[in-house]
Amino acid sequence: MRGLSIDSLEARGVSAQALNIAAGQCASLSGPSGSGKTLLLRAIADLDENLGNVRSGAIARDTVDGPTWRRDVAYVAAESHWWRLRVGDHADDWPENLLDGFGFSAEVLDWEIQRLSSGERQRLALIRALAQAPRGLLLDEPTANLDDENTARLEAFVADWRDMTSGWVLWVSHDPQQRLRVASSHYLIDAGKVVQLDAG
């Protein structure tokens, strides 16, 4: 199974001429605030208007509709969005092993969203995405609101998920040590232009 392949992606404020992540691998994305990191993830997820060739495995983005693409290529925003009262109402299936892996019991599904801390929302947003069995993950600062223990837990869980599923990950992080821990290839975005750096 192939990973993510991007060729000549152009969107408002961002350009990626070539970005490739092999199946089962993680690539990091860094750059100054406002350089276009989130815009790139949103363009790959086809949430904002853009042009270019994007493939995940054997699936070309322009051959499927948006919801189908985003089930296969899951975008987890830095600030997660919740539109119903209870946690459990946001997905049809919340596998117990995913909840347990992130330090939750099944009781969390009955919690109201307003009860959650920002870190809990961040972890649950990733679980919600993984419950859809995606082929790849677009992670926008997924540990920004987490303490060291939960950061390590999330990093390990995503690594295990890649090993088990051959899924690919594009991980935005401002932390150079984290980028070295989680990723085997590295991209920099500056003034909206994506360039590949040396492998870590």
Short mmCIF file of C-alpha atoms in Angstrom, two decimals:
data_model
loop_
_atom_site.label_atom_id
_atom_site.label_comp_id
_atom_site.label_asym_id
_atom_site.label_seq_id
_atom_site.Cartn_x
_atom_site.Cartn_y
_atom_site.Cartn_z
CA MET A 1 0.00 0.00 0.00
CA ARG A 2 1.37 3.37 -0.98
CA GLY A 3 1.28 6.40 1.31
CA LEU A 4 0.60 10.06 0.57
CA SER A 5 1.72 11.54 -2.74
CA ILE A 6 1.35 15.24 -3.58
CA ASP A 7 2.29 16.84 -6.88
CA SER A 8 1.95 20.55 -7.67
CA LEU A 9 -0.54 21.44 -4.96
CA GLU A 10 -1.51 25.11 -5.08
CA ALA A 11 -3.91 26.84 -2.72
CA ARG A 12 -4.42 30.30 -1.28
CA GLY A 13 -1.25 31.09 0.64
CA VAL A 14 0.46 27.71 0.22
CA SER A 15 2.29 25.68 -2.42
CA ALA A 16 3.72 22.14 -2.31
CA GLN A 17 5.35 21.01 -5.52
CA ALA A 18 6.31 17.57 -4.18
CA LEU A 19 5.56 15.90 -0.85
CA ASN A 20 5.66 12.15 -0.37
CA ILE A 21 5.20 9.95 2.69
CA ALA A 22 5.63 6.19 2.35
CA ALA A 23 3.05 3.81 3.80
CA GLY A 24 3.71 3.27 7.49
CA GLN A 25 5.89 6.37 7.79
CA CYS A 26 5.58 9.77 9.46
CA ALA A 27 6.80 13.08 8.06
CA SER A 28 7.08 16.23 10.14
CA LEU A 29 6.10 19.72 9.00
CA SER A 30 7.52 22.81 10.66
CA GLY A 31 7.76 26.51 9.98
CA PRO A 32 7.17 29.93 11.53
CA SER A 33 3.74 30.86 12.81
CA GLY A 34 1.60 32.04 9.93
CA SER A 35 3.77 30.34 7.31
CA GLY A 36 0.95 28.15 5.99
CA LYS A 37 1.16 24.85 7.88
CA THR A 38 -2.54 24.67 8.70
CA LEU A 39 -3.44 25.91 5.21
CA LEU A 40 -1.45 23.02 3.75
CA LEU A 41 -3.20 20.41 5.89
CA ARG A 42 -6.60 21.87 5.05
CA ALA A 43 -5.73 21.86 1.33
CA ILE A 44 -4.63 18.21 1.46
CA ALA A 45 -7.88 17.37 3.25
CA ASP A 46 -9.75 19.26 0.50
CA LEU A 47 -11.37 21.58 3.02
CA ASP A 48 -10.22 24.69 1.14
CA GLU A 49 -10.19 25.31 -2.60
CA ASN A 50 -6.96 24.09 -4.21
CA LEU A 51 -5.43 22.59 -7.33
CA GLY A 52 -3.01 19.70 -7.72
CA ASN A 53 -2.67 15.96 -7.67
CA VAL A 54 -3.08 14.27 -4.30
CA ARG A 55 -3.21 10.51 -3.72
CA SER A 56 -3.54 8.35 -0.63
CA GLY A 57 -2.59 4.81 -1.47
CA ALA A 58 -4.38 3.87 -4.66
CA ILE A 59 -7.02 6.57 -4.22
CA ALA A 60 -6.75 9.81 -6.21
CA ARG A 61 -8.46 12.65 -4.39
CA ASP A 62 -10.28 13.90 -7.47
CA THR A 63 -12.01 10.52 -7.97
CA VAL A 64 -13.98 10.58 -4.69
CA ASP A 65 -16.24 13.07 -2.93
CA GLY A 66 -15.06 15.17 -0.01
CA PRO A 67 -16.56 13.16 2.87
CA THR A 68 -15.17 9.91 1.46
CA TRP A 69 -11.72 11.46 1.08
CA ARG A 70 -11.75 12.83 4.63
CA ARG A 71 -12.69 9.45 6.08
CA ASP A 72 -9.60 8.04 4.36
CA VAL A 73 -7.39 11.07 5.07
CA ALA A 74 -8.29 12.31 8.56
CA TYR A 75 -7.49 15.90 9.48
CA VAL A 76 -7.15 16.54 13.22
CA ALA A 77 -7.16 20.30 13.78
CA ALA A 78 -5.18 22.07 16.49
CA GLU A 79 -8.49 23.27 17.96
CA SER A 80 -10.99 20.43 17.72
CA HIS A 81 -14.63 21.10 16.92
CA TRP A 82 -17.53 19.48 18.78
CA TRP A 83 -21.10 19.99 17.61
CA ARG A 84 -23.19 17.77 19.91
CA LEU A 85 -23.72 17.73 23.67
CA ARG A 86 -22.04 14.41 24.56
CA VAL A 87 -18.71 12.92 23.54
CA GLY A 88 -20.21 9.63 22.37
CA ASP A 89 -22.58 11.35 19.95
CA HIS A 90 -19.67 12.39 17.71
CA ALA A 91 -18.92 8.98 16.19
CA ASP A 92 -20.80 5.75 15.61
CA ASP A 93 -18.03 3.57 17.00
CA TRP A 94 -15.49 4.37 19.72
CA PRO A 95 -13.31 1.25 20.03
CA GLU A 96 -12.49 0.54 23.66
CA ASN A 97 -8.84 -0.13 22.85
CA LEU A 98 -8.49 3.40 21.44
CA LEU A 99 -10.05 4.96 24.53
CA ASP A 100 -7.89 2.86 26.83
CA GLY A 101 -4.76 3.64 24.82
CA PHE A 102 -5.28 7.35 25.45
CA GLY A 103 -6.12 6.94 29.13
CA PHE A 104 -9.91 7.02 29.01
CA SER A 105 -12.55 4.61 30.26
CA ALA A 106 -15.77 4.02 28.31
CA GLU A 107 -17.53 6.38 30.75
CA VAL A 108 -16.05 9.33 28.86
CA LEU A 109 -18.60 8.74 26.10
CA ASP A 110 -21.32 9.96 28.47
CA TRP A 111 -19.47 13.15 29.39
CA GLU A 112 -20.71 16.50 28.17
CA ILE A 113 -18.26 18.37 25.95
CA GLN A 114 -18.18 21.41 28.24
CA ARG A 115 -16.68 19.20 30.96
CA LEU A 116 -13.57 18.38 28.91
CA SER A 117 -10.24 20.10 29.32
CA SER A 118 -8.43 21.29 26.19
CA GLY A 119 -6.05 18.33 26.45
CA GLU A 120 -8.91 15.85 26.76
CA ARG A 121 -10.59 17.37 23.73
CA GLN A 122 -7.36 17.07 21.79
CA ARG A 123 -6.90 13.38 22.62
CA LEU A 124 -10.55 12.56 21.98
CA ALA A 125 -10.45 14.34 18.60
CA LEU A 126 -7.67 11.98 17.53
CA ILE A 127 -9.58 8.95 18.80
CA ARG A 128 -12.65 10.18 16.89
CA ALA A 129 -10.57 10.35 13.72
CA LEU A 130 -9.01 6.92 14.23
CA ALA A 131 -12.45 5.38 14.82
CA GLN A 132 -13.11 5.97 11.09
CA ALA A 133 -10.19 3.65 10.19
CA PRO A 134 -8.37 6.19 7.99
CA ARG A 135 -5.43 5.41 5.73
CA GLY A 136 -3.58 8.55 6.81
CA LEU A 137 -3.54 11.29 9.46
CA LEU A 138 -2.97 15.03 9.12
CA LEU A 139 -2.06 16.13 12.66
CA ASP A 140 -1.90 19.84 13.47
CA GLU A 141 0.06 20.23 16.73
CA PRO A 142 -1.71 17.24 18.34
CA THR A 143 0.21 17.52 21.64
CA ALA A 144 0.13 21.29 22.07
CA ASN A 145 -2.20 21.10 25.09
CA LEU A 146 -0.81 17.91 26.62
CA ASP A 147 1.53 17.32 29.54
CA ASP A 148 4.68 15.25 29.11
CA GLU A 149 3.02 11.97 30.10
CA ASN A 150 0.15 12.30 27.66
CA THR A 151 2.46 13.62 24.95
CA ALA A 152 4.56 10.45 25.25
CA ARG A 153 1.41 8.33 25.28
CA LEU A 154 0.05 9.94 22.12
CA GLU A 155 3.38 9.69 20.30
CA ALA A 156 3.66 5.99 21.16
CA PHE A 157 0.07 5.29 20.17
CA VAL A 158 0.42 6.93 16.77
CA ALA A 159 3.66 4.99 16.16
CA ASP A 160 1.89 1.73 17.07
CA TRP A 161 -1.03 2.64 14.78
CA ARG A 162 1.38 3.16 11.89
CA ASP A 163 3.04 -0.19 12.55
CA MET A 164 -0.28 -2.05 12.74
CA THR A 165 -2.03 -0.41 9.79
CA SER A 166 0.77 0.85 7.51
CA GLY A 167 -0.96 4.20 7.79
CA TRP A 168 0.96 7.39 7.03
CA VAL A 169 1.14 10.60 9.11
CA LEU A 170 1.92 14.23 8.35
CA TRP A 171 2.65 15.79 11.76
CA VAL A 172 2.90 19.54 12.36
CA SER A 173 5.12 20.35 15.32
CA HIS A 174 7.09 23.34 16.59
CA ASP A 175 9.22 21.07 18.81
CA PRO A 176 12.45 19.98 17.06
CA GLN A 177 12.98 17.11 19.50
CA GLN A 178 9.48 15.81 18.90
CA ARG A 179 9.98 15.99 15.15
CA LEU A 180 13.06 13.79 15.48
CA ARG A 181 11.21 11.34 17.73
CA VAL A 182 8.12 10.84 15.59
CA ALA A 183 9.22 11.38 11.98
CA SER A 184 11.65 9.85 9.52
CA SER A 185 11.38 12.67 6.96
CA HIS A 186 11.01 16.37 7.48
CA TYR A 187 9.48 19.29 5.58
CA LEU A 188 9.75 23.02 6.19
CA ILE A 189 7.21 25.57 5.09
CA ASP A 190 8.19 29.20 4.86
CA ALA A 191 6.17 31.97 3.26
CA GLY A 192 3.81 29.29 1.97
CA LYS A 193 6.46 27.24 0.13
CA VAL A 194 7.15 23.62 1.17
CA VAL A 195 10.66 22.24 0.95
CA GLN A 196 12.03 18.88 2.06
CA LEU A 197 14.84 18.80 4.60
CA ASP A 198 17.37 16.06 5.22
CA ALA A 199 15.94 12.90 6.75
CA GLY A 200 16.35 12.60 10.52
#
